[in-house]
Short mmCIF file of N, CA, C and O in Angstrom, two decimals:
data_model
loop_
_atom_site.label_atom_id
_atom_site.label_comp_id
_atom_site.label_asym_id
_atom_site.label_seq_id
_atom_site.Cartn_x
_atom_site.Cartn_y
_atom_site.Cartn_z
N ALA A 1 5.27 -1.22 29.94
CA ALA A 1 5.54 0.02 29.41
C ALA A 1 5.73 0.22 28.06
O ALA A 1 5.02 -0.20 27.82
N ALA A 2 5.65 -1.25 28.14
CA ALA A 2 6.11 -1.55 26.35
C ALA A 2 5.31 -1.95 25.48
O ALA A 2 4.80 -1.29 24.86
N PRO A 3 4.94 -2.79 26.53
CA PRO A 3 3.91 -3.46 25.50
C PRO A 3 2.22 -2.21 25.16
O PRO A 3 1.72 -2.19 24.52
N LEU A 4 2.34 -1.13 26.72
CA LEU A 4 1.28 0.01 25.93
C LEU A 4 1.23 1.23 25.38
O LEU A 4 0.61 1.39 24.27
N LEU A 5 3.32 0.96 24.89
CA LEU A 5 2.96 2.04 24.71
C LEU A 5 3.16 1.73 23.25
O LEU A 5 3.41 2.69 22.04
N HIS A 6 3.80 -0.02 22.04
CA HIS A 6 2.99 -0.12 21.48
C HIS A 6 1.83 -0.20 21.13
O HIS A 6 1.56 0.20 19.97
N ARG A 7 0.97 0.01 21.44
CA ARG A 7 -0.01 -0.55 21.26
C ARG A 7 -0.62 1.02 21.02
O ARG A 7 -1.35 0.76 19.99
N GLY A 8 -0.50 1.67 21.43
CA GLY A 8 -0.74 3.61 21.44
C GLY A 8 -0.65 3.78 20.66
O GLY A 8 -1.29 4.46 19.73
N CYS A 9 1.16 3.50 20.30
CA CYS A 9 1.73 3.95 18.32
C CYS A 9 1.17 2.88 17.55
O CYS A 9 0.62 3.52 16.11
N GLY A 10 0.65 2.10 17.73
CA GLY A 10 -0.24 1.50 16.54
C GLY A 10 -1.04 1.94 16.30
O GLY A 10 -2.38 2.37 15.07
N VAL A 11 -2.09 2.48 17.29
CA VAL A 11 -3.34 3.07 17.57
C VAL A 11 -3.03 4.28 17.06
O VAL A 11 -3.98 4.66 15.18
N VAL A 12 -2.32 5.11 17.32
CA VAL A 12 -2.21 6.44 15.87
C VAL A 12 -1.26 5.75 15.23
O VAL A 12 -2.25 7.69 14.29
N LEU A 13 -1.06 5.07 14.93
CA LEU A 13 -0.59 4.68 13.82
C LEU A 13 -1.25 4.15 12.31
O LEU A 13 -1.37 4.88 11.32
N SER A 14 -2.64 3.61 13.25
CA SER A 14 -3.60 3.74 12.29
C SER A 14 -4.88 3.94 12.21
O SER A 14 -4.66 4.20 10.42
N MET A 15 -4.57 5.03 12.79
CA MET A 15 -5.37 6.22 12.13
C MET A 15 -4.58 7.54 11.55
O MET A 15 -5.80 7.87 10.35
N LEU A 16 -3.78 7.65 11.40
CA LEU A 16 -2.90 8.68 10.90
C LEU A 16 -3.25 7.69 9.42
O LEU A 16 -3.46 8.89 8.16
N ASP A 17 -2.75 6.74 9.40
CA ASP A 17 -2.95 6.07 8.17
C ASP A 17 -4.09 6.02 7.29
O ASP A 17 -4.89 6.35 6.07
N GLY A 18 -5.69 5.97 7.72
CA GLY A 18 -6.63 6.26 7.78
C GLY A 18 -7.43 7.55 6.97
O GLY A 18 -7.64 7.86 5.66
N TYR A 19 -6.63 8.44 7.26
CA TYR A 19 -6.40 9.32 6.96
C TYR A 19 -5.81 10.15 6.43
O TYR A 19 -6.39 10.21 5.13
N TYR A 20 -4.94 9.38 5.86
CA TYR A 20 -4.26 10.45 4.81
C TYR A 20 -4.10 9.27 3.82
O TYR A 20 -4.31 9.50 2.33
N THR A 21 -4.91 7.52 3.95
CA THR A 21 -4.86 7.07 2.06
C THR A 21 -6.09 7.68 2.04
O THR A 21 -6.21 7.82 0.97
N SER A 22 -7.09 8.50 3.02
CA SER A 22 -8.47 8.96 2.41
C SER A 22 -8.55 9.92 1.63
O SER A 22 -8.84 10.52 0.42
N LEU A 23 -7.28 11.06 2.60
CA LEU A 23 -6.45 12.29 1.44
C LEU A 23 -5.87 12.67 0.26
O LEU A 23 -6.26 12.57 -1.10
N ILE A 24 -5.03 11.07 0.46
CA ILE A 24 -4.65 11.39 -1.41
C ILE A 24 -5.43 10.11 -1.75
O ILE A 24 -5.00 10.23 -3.07
N SER A 25 -6.14 8.55 -1.98
CA SER A 25 -7.65 8.39 -2.40
C SER A 25 -8.07 9.44 -3.08
O SER A 25 -8.44 9.47 -4.20
N SER A 26 -7.76 10.15 -2.55
CA SER A 26 -9.28 11.37 -3.07
C SER A 26 -8.79 12.22 -3.86
O SER A 26 -8.96 12.60 -5.28
N GLY A 27 -7.58 12.26 -3.98
CA GLY A 27 -6.46 13.57 -5.32
C GLY A 27 -6.20 12.47 -5.97
O GLY A 27 -6.40 12.55 -7.12
N LEU A 28 -6.66 11.45 -6.06
CA LEU A 28 -5.71 10.18 -7.07
C LEU A 28 -6.35 10.53 -8.00
O LEU A 28 -7.19 10.77 -9.44
N GLY A 29 -7.42 10.72 -6.99
CA GLY A 29 -9.03 10.07 -7.25
C GLY A 29 -9.38 11.20 -8.61
O GLY A 29 -10.13 10.61 -9.85
N SER A 30 -9.54 11.65 -7.68
CA SER A 30 -9.93 13.40 -8.82
C SER A 30 -9.02 13.43 -10.15
O SER A 30 -9.22 14.78 -10.71
N LEU A 31 -7.80 13.36 -9.12
CA LEU A 31 -6.09 13.88 -10.57
C LEU A 31 -6.63 13.00 -11.78
O LEU A 31 -6.13 12.57 -13.02
N VAL A 32 -7.45 11.24 -11.58
CA VAL A 32 -7.93 10.09 -13.25
C VAL A 32 -9.07 10.82 -13.41
O VAL A 32 -9.17 11.25 -14.99
N PHE A 33 -10.48 11.65 -12.38
CA PHE A 33 -11.34 11.42 -12.62
C PHE A 33 -10.66 13.10 -13.88
O PHE A 33 -11.77 13.01 -15.21
N GLU A 34 -10.34 14.06 -13.54
CA GLU A 34 -10.36 15.18 -14.55
C GLU A 34 -9.82 14.64 -15.40
O GLU A 34 -9.49 14.95 -16.77
N LYS A 35 -8.44 13.63 -15.98
CA LYS A 35 -7.57 13.17 -16.74
C LYS A 35 -8.63 12.63 -18.09
O LYS A 35 -8.54 12.69 -18.89
N ALA A 36 -9.32 11.23 -17.59
CA ALA A 36 -10.75 10.45 -17.88
C ALA A 36 -11.66 11.57 -18.82
O ALA A 36 -12.30 11.27 -19.96
N MET A 37 -11.71 12.57 -18.21
CA MET A 37 -12.33 14.13 -19.21
C MET A 37 -11.87 13.99 -20.36
O MET A 37 -12.79 14.76 -20.89
N HIS A 38 -11.10 13.94 -20.47
CA HIS A 38 -10.57 14.41 -21.47
C HIS A 38 -10.33 13.48 -22.84
O HIS A 38 -10.04 12.56 -24.15
N LEU A 39 -11.06 11.97 -22.99
CA LEU A 39 -10.95 11.50 -22.90
C LEU A 39 -12.03 11.02 -24.02
O LEU A 39 -13.55 11.29 -23.80
N PRO A 40 -12.56 10.05 -25.32
CA PRO A 40 -13.60 10.59 -25.99
C PRO A 40 -15.75 9.79 -24.93
O PRO A 40 -14.20 8.39 -24.23
N VAL A 41 -16.05 10.01 -25.39
CA VAL A 41 -17.46 9.52 -24.70
C VAL A 41 -16.94 7.72 -25.07
O VAL A 41 -17.22 6.61 -25.72
N GLY A 42 -17.42 6.72 -24.05
CA GLY A 42 -17.44 5.63 -23.98
C GLY A 42 -16.62 4.31 -24.37
O GLY A 42 -16.54 3.44 -25.02
N SER A 43 -15.34 5.29 -24.41
CA SER A 43 -13.88 4.68 -24.57
C SER A 43 -13.48 3.75 -23.19
O SER A 43 -13.71 4.31 -22.45
N GLY A 44 -12.43 2.82 -23.46
CA GLY A 44 -12.43 1.88 -22.09
C GLY A 44 -11.11 1.03 -22.73
O GLY A 44 -10.93 1.00 -24.42
N TYR A 45 -10.94 -0.31 -22.52
CA TYR A 45 -10.17 -1.34 -22.27
C TYR A 45 -10.97 -1.68 -23.66
O TYR A 45 -11.71 -2.34 -24.09
N ARG A 46 -10.08 -2.61 -24.82
CA ARG A 46 -10.75 -3.15 -25.91
C ARG A 46 -9.18 -3.94 -25.41
O ARG A 46 -8.25 -4.19 -25.45
N THR A 47 -10.21 -5.61 -25.62
CA THR A 47 -9.24 -6.56 -25.75
C THR A 47 -9.09 -7.30 -27.68
O THR A 47 -9.78 -6.52 -28.14
N GLN A 48 -8.97 -7.73 -27.45
CA GLN A 48 -8.11 -8.51 -29.13
C GLN A 48 -8.68 -9.56 -29.46
O GLN A 48 -9.44 -9.20 -31.20
N GLU A 49 -9.86 -9.95 -28.68
CA GLU A 49 -11.39 -10.78 -29.38
C GLU A 49 -11.72 -9.10 -30.14
O GLU A 49 -12.55 -9.48 -30.73
N GLN A 50 -12.07 -8.09 -28.63
CA GLN A 50 -13.87 -7.48 -28.64
C GLN A 50 -12.43 -6.34 -30.47
O GLN A 50 -14.13 -6.32 -31.32
N ASP A 51 -12.00 -6.68 -30.45
CA ASP A 51 -11.66 -5.51 -31.92
C ASP A 51 -11.32 -6.57 -33.02
O ASP A 51 -11.77 -6.17 -34.49
N ALA A 52 -11.05 -7.58 -32.68
CA ALA A 52 -11.48 -9.30 -33.74
C ALA A 52 -13.24 -8.84 -34.55
O ALA A 52 -13.47 -9.42 -36.08
N ASP A 53 -13.70 -9.26 -33.91
CA ASP A 53 -15.27 -9.38 -34.26
C ASP A 53 -16.02 -8.55 -33.19
O ASP A 53 -17.09 -8.35 -32.28
N ALA A 54 -16.10 -7.48 -33.52
CA ALA A 54 -16.87 -6.10 -32.88
C ALA A 54 -18.22 -5.76 -33.21
O ALA A 54 -18.34 -5.44 -31.87
N ALA A 55 -18.68 -6.51 -33.93
CA ALA A 55 -20.12 -6.39 -34.40
C ALA A 55 -20.77 -7.92 -32.64
O ALA A 55 -22.34 -7.71 -32.55
N ALA A 56 -20.25 -8.61 -32.54
CA ALA A 56 -20.74 -9.80 -31.26
C ALA A 56 -20.50 -9.43 -30.07
O ALA A 56 -21.49 -9.48 -30.08
N HIS A 57 -19.57 -8.83 -30.40
CA HIS A 57 -19.16 -7.46 -28.74
C HIS A 57 -20.18 -6.47 -28.71
O HIS A 57 -19.47 -5.72 -27.79
N ALA A 58 -20.72 -5.97 -29.65
CA ALA A 58 -21.58 -4.53 -29.03
C ALA A 58 -22.10 -4.35 -27.89
O ALA A 58 -22.44 -3.62 -27.79
N PHE A 59 -23.18 -5.35 -27.93
CA PHE A 59 -24.10 -4.92 -26.91
C PHE A 59 -23.61 -5.07 -25.30
O PHE A 59 -24.03 -5.04 -24.66
N ARG A 60 -21.86 -5.86 -25.41
CA ARG A 60 -21.13 -5.95 -23.88
C ARG A 60 -20.47 -4.70 -23.46
O ARG A 60 -20.49 -3.65 -24.49
N ALA A 61 -21.29 -4.74 -22.22
CA ALA A 61 -20.60 -3.60 -21.65
C ALA A 61 -19.27 -3.03 -21.67
O ALA A 61 -18.88 -4.40 -20.41
N ARG A 62 -18.13 -2.24 -21.93
CA ARG A 62 -16.90 -1.65 -21.91
C ARG A 62 -16.88 -1.67 -20.40
O ARG A 62 -17.71 -0.80 -19.94
N PRO A 63 -15.87 -1.90 -19.62
CA PRO A 63 -15.83 -1.68 -18.52
C PRO A 63 -15.41 0.11 -18.38
O PRO A 63 -14.38 0.37 -19.56
N ASP A 64 -15.30 0.78 -17.34
CA ASP A 64 -15.57 2.61 -17.61
C ASP A 64 -13.69 2.73 -16.89
O ASP A 64 -13.26 2.03 -15.99
N VAL A 65 -12.80 2.97 -17.15
CA VAL A 65 -11.37 3.78 -17.30
C VAL A 65 -11.68 4.49 -15.98
O VAL A 65 -10.45 3.72 -14.86
N VAL A 66 -12.45 5.48 -15.71
CA VAL A 66 -12.52 5.83 -14.18
C VAL A 66 -13.00 4.77 -13.24
O VAL A 66 -12.26 5.40 -12.19
N GLN A 67 -13.90 4.20 -13.58
CA GLN A 67 -14.12 3.48 -12.14
C GLN A 67 -12.88 2.50 -12.24
O GLN A 67 -12.88 1.94 -11.11
N LEU A 68 -11.74 1.73 -12.94
CA LEU A 68 -11.08 0.47 -13.08
C LEU A 68 -10.14 1.55 -12.84
O LEU A 68 -9.92 0.53 -11.05
N LEU A 69 -9.82 2.41 -12.61
CA LEU A 69 -8.37 3.32 -12.20
C LEU A 69 -8.59 3.53 -10.20
O LEU A 69 -7.84 3.28 -9.60
N SER A 70 -10.14 3.97 -9.70
CA SER A 70 -9.91 4.31 -8.24
C SER A 70 -10.20 3.60 -7.95
O SER A 70 -9.90 2.96 -6.84
N VAL A 71 -11.00 2.15 -7.98
CA VAL A 71 -10.81 0.75 -7.47
C VAL A 71 -9.14 0.47 -6.90
O VAL A 71 -8.57 0.34 -5.60
N ASP A 72 -8.12 0.92 -7.89
CA ASP A 72 -7.56 0.25 -7.68
C ASP A 72 -6.75 1.81 -6.80
O ASP A 72 -6.00 0.66 -6.17
N ILE A 73 -6.42 2.89 -6.47
CA ILE A 73 -6.40 3.31 -6.41
C ILE A 73 -6.28 2.95 -4.98
O ILE A 73 -5.20 3.08 -3.48
N ILE A 74 -7.95 3.32 -4.56
CA ILE A 74 -7.98 2.57 -3.55
C ILE A 74 -7.13 1.52 -2.46
O ILE A 74 -7.40 1.53 -1.89
N GLN A 75 -7.32 0.58 -3.60
CA GLN A 75 -6.82 -0.60 -2.69
C GLN A 75 -5.46 -0.64 -2.96
O GLN A 75 -4.98 -1.58 -2.05
N GLU A 76 -5.20 -0.32 -3.68
CA GLU A 76 -3.36 -0.13 -3.18
C GLU A 76 -2.86 1.47 -2.51
O GLU A 76 -1.66 0.55 -2.04
N TRP A 77 -3.44 1.64 -2.85
CA TRP A 77 -2.86 2.49 -1.62
C TRP A 77 -3.38 2.15 0.66
O TRP A 77 -2.72 3.32 1.32
N SER A 78 -5.13 1.37 0.72
CA SER A 78 -5.29 1.13 1.60
C SER A 78 -3.44 0.85 2.39
O SER A 78 -2.99 -0.57 2.35
N PHE A 79 -3.36 1.13 3.86
CA PHE A 79 -2.70 0.72 5.07
C PHE A 79 -1.32 1.35 3.95
O PHE A 79 -0.31 0.37 3.96
N ALA A 80 -1.06 1.84 2.80
CA ALA A 80 0.42 2.04 2.44
C ALA A 80 1.92 2.79 3.17
O ALA A 80 2.60 2.62 3.79
N LEU A 81 0.71 3.43 4.53
CA LEU A 81 1.16 4.60 5.49
C LEU A 81 2.06 3.64 6.41
O LEU A 81 2.67 4.02 6.99
N LYS A 82 0.91 2.54 6.42
CA LYS A 82 0.97 1.65 8.12
C LYS A 82 2.35 1.50 8.02
O LYS A 82 4.02 0.70 8.11
N THR A 83 2.77 0.84 6.26
CA THR A 83 3.46 -0.55 5.95
C THR A 83 4.66 0.31 5.87
O THR A 83 5.79 -0.07 6.65
N LEU A 84 4.64 1.77 5.53
CA LEU A 84 6.69 2.83 5.40
C LEU A 84 6.41 2.74 6.17
O LEU A 84 7.38 2.56 6.89
N ALA A 85 5.95 2.39 7.81
CA ALA A 85 5.79 3.01 9.13
C ALA A 85 7.27 2.38 9.85
O ALA A 85 7.55 1.89 9.55
N LEU A 86 5.76 1.22 9.43
CA LEU A 86 7.09 -0.06 10.06
C LEU A 86 7.48 -0.32 9.48
O LEU A 86 8.66 -0.82 10.15
N LEU A 87 8.39 -0.54 7.88
CA LEU A 87 9.20 -1.47 7.71
C LEU A 87 10.83 -0.02 7.46
O LEU A 87 11.71 -0.57 8.20
N THR A 88 10.11 0.80 8.07
CA THR A 88 11.37 2.03 8.72
C THR A 88 11.59 1.74 9.46
O THR A 88 13.00 2.30 10.66
N ALA A 89 10.98 1.58 10.46
CA ALA A 89 11.35 0.94 11.74
C ALA A 89 12.15 -0.38 12.30
O ALA A 89 12.25 -0.34 13.62
N ALA A 90 11.42 -1.19 11.50
CA ALA A 90 12.04 -2.03 11.92
C ALA A 90 13.53 -2.72 12.31
O ALA A 90 13.88 -3.53 12.96
N PRO A 91 14.48 -1.83 10.87
CA PRO A 91 15.83 -2.47 11.56
C PRO A 91 16.34 -1.01 12.15
O PRO A 91 17.74 -2.28 12.76
N PHE A 92 15.34 -0.33 13.02
CA PHE A 92 16.34 -0.43 13.86
C PHE A 92 15.81 -0.92 15.54
O PHE A 92 16.62 -1.11 16.48
N ALA A 93 14.21 -1.59 15.62
CA ALA A 93 14.19 -1.99 15.80
C ALA A 93 15.32 -3.14 16.49
O ALA A 93 15.76 -4.23 17.48
N LEU A 94 15.30 -3.61 15.15
CA LEU A 94 16.39 -5.51 14.82
C LEU A 94 17.58 -5.48 15.77
O LEU A 94 18.49 -5.74 16.56
N ILE A 95 17.97 -3.48 15.09
CA ILE A 95 20.02 -3.43 15.73
C ILE A 95 19.33 -3.25 17.63
O ILE A 95 20.24 -3.35 18.13
N THR A 96 18.01 -2.94 18.37
CA THR A 96 17.79 -2.54 19.84
C THR A 96 18.58 -3.77 20.14
O THR A 96 18.57 -4.56 21.28
N LEU A 97 17.11 -5.13 19.83
CA LEU A 97 17.10 -6.58 19.76
C LEU A 97 18.41 -7.00 20.43
O LEU A 97 18.82 -8.07 21.67
N ILE A 98 19.40 -6.86 19.37
CA ILE A 98 20.72 -6.86 18.83
C ILE A 98 21.36 -6.73 19.66
O ILE A 98 22.49 -7.46 20.37
N PHE A 99 21.50 -5.64 19.78
CA PHE A 99 22.07 -4.72 21.21
C PHE A 99 21.77 -5.49 22.31
O PHE A 99 22.54 -5.05 23.23
N PHE A 100 20.79 -5.90 22.47
CA PHE A 100 19.72 -6.07 24.68
C PHE A 100 20.97 -7.28 24.45
O PHE A 100 21.02 -8.19 25.22
N LEU A 101 20.72 -8.57 23.10
CA LEU A 101 20.39 -9.44 22.90
C LEU A 101 22.08 -9.66 23.84
O LEU A 101 23.08 -10.01 24.44
N ALA A 102 23.07 -8.79 23.14
CA ALA A 102 24.78 -8.23 22.96
C ALA A 102 24.40 -7.96 24.79
O ALA A 102 25.43 -9.04 24.72
N VAL A 103 23.74 -7.21 25.26
CA VAL A 103 24.94 -6.93 26.35
C VAL A 103 24.18 -7.96 27.88
O VAL A 103 24.68 -8.12 28.27
N ARG A 104 22.66 -8.71 27.43
CA ARG A 104 22.74 -9.67 28.66
C ARG A 104 22.79 -10.76 28.67
O ARG A 104 23.47 -11.60 29.32
N LEU A 105 23.39 -11.41 27.79
CA LEU A 105 24.37 -12.08 27.24
C LEU A 105 25.54 -12.35 27.16
O LEU A 105 26.30 -13.74 26.74
N ARG A 106 26.38 -11.08 26.52
CA ARG A 106 27.26 -11.06 26.73
C ARG A 106 28.09 -12.46 25.37
O ARG A 106 27.34 -12.01 24.33
N LEU A 107 29.27 -12.84 25.46
CA LEU A 107 29.70 -14.16 24.50
C LEU A 107 28.83 -14.59 23.56
O LEU A 107 28.49 -14.71 22.62
N PRO A 108 27.78 -15.58 24.81
CA PRO A 108 26.61 -16.38 23.77
C PRO A 108 25.61 -15.03 22.83
O PRO A 108 25.60 -16.08 21.92
N GLY A 109 25.45 -14.47 23.38
CA GLY A 109 24.65 -13.76 22.93
C GLY A 109 25.35 -12.72 21.70
O GLY A 109 24.68 -12.85 20.69
N LEU A 110 26.45 -12.62 21.22
CA LEU A 110 27.79 -12.06 20.78
C LEU A 110 28.10 -13.82 19.79
O LEU A 110 27.31 -12.78 18.70
N LEU A 111 27.86 -14.14 19.83
CA LEU A 111 27.74 -15.77 19.48
C LEU A 111 26.22 -15.80 18.74
O LEU A 111 26.81 -16.02 17.45
N SER A 112 25.03 -15.75 19.18
CA SER A 112 24.28 -16.01 18.47
C SER A 112 23.48 -15.13 17.60
O SER A 112 22.69 -15.13 16.89
N THR A 113 24.43 -13.59 17.47
CA THR A 113 23.92 -12.75 16.70
C THR A 113 24.84 -12.77 15.45
O THR A 113 24.48 -12.82 14.26
N LEU A 114 25.21 -13.59 15.30
CA LEU A 114 26.70 -14.48 14.12
C LEU A 114 25.89 -15.35 13.05
O LEU A 114 26.06 -15.05 12.03
N TYR A 115 24.45 -15.69 14.18
CA TYR A 115 23.69 -17.09 13.42
C TYR A 115 22.73 -16.78 12.42
O TYR A 115 22.26 -16.41 11.72
N LEU A 116 22.37 -15.16 12.91
CA LEU A 116 21.32 -13.92 11.62
C LEU A 116 22.14 -13.78 10.62
O LEU A 116 22.02 -13.23 9.88
#
């Protein structure tokens, strides 16, 4: 029953993670796009090399701020909810496993928990 419950909860968690990731990513992406509309046309990241010799780099296309931030948002938010849920559940699972170890093995189990 436990492996089936683990698989079922994993599937539900992955499904919710995908749903909320797309929801959060689209919301953050629209906020970035809205803020980028207030930037001057053609603004982008400039390096010191581009500032020093602007004529030589005039034909090089500068990266688009909105595109860079949108890609970063999508990459950073993928699997964020699943990671947070697993991180939240890990201490409770560890405490439960240590409890079962101590109950089943008694004194050797208690001594083995000191090793952790």
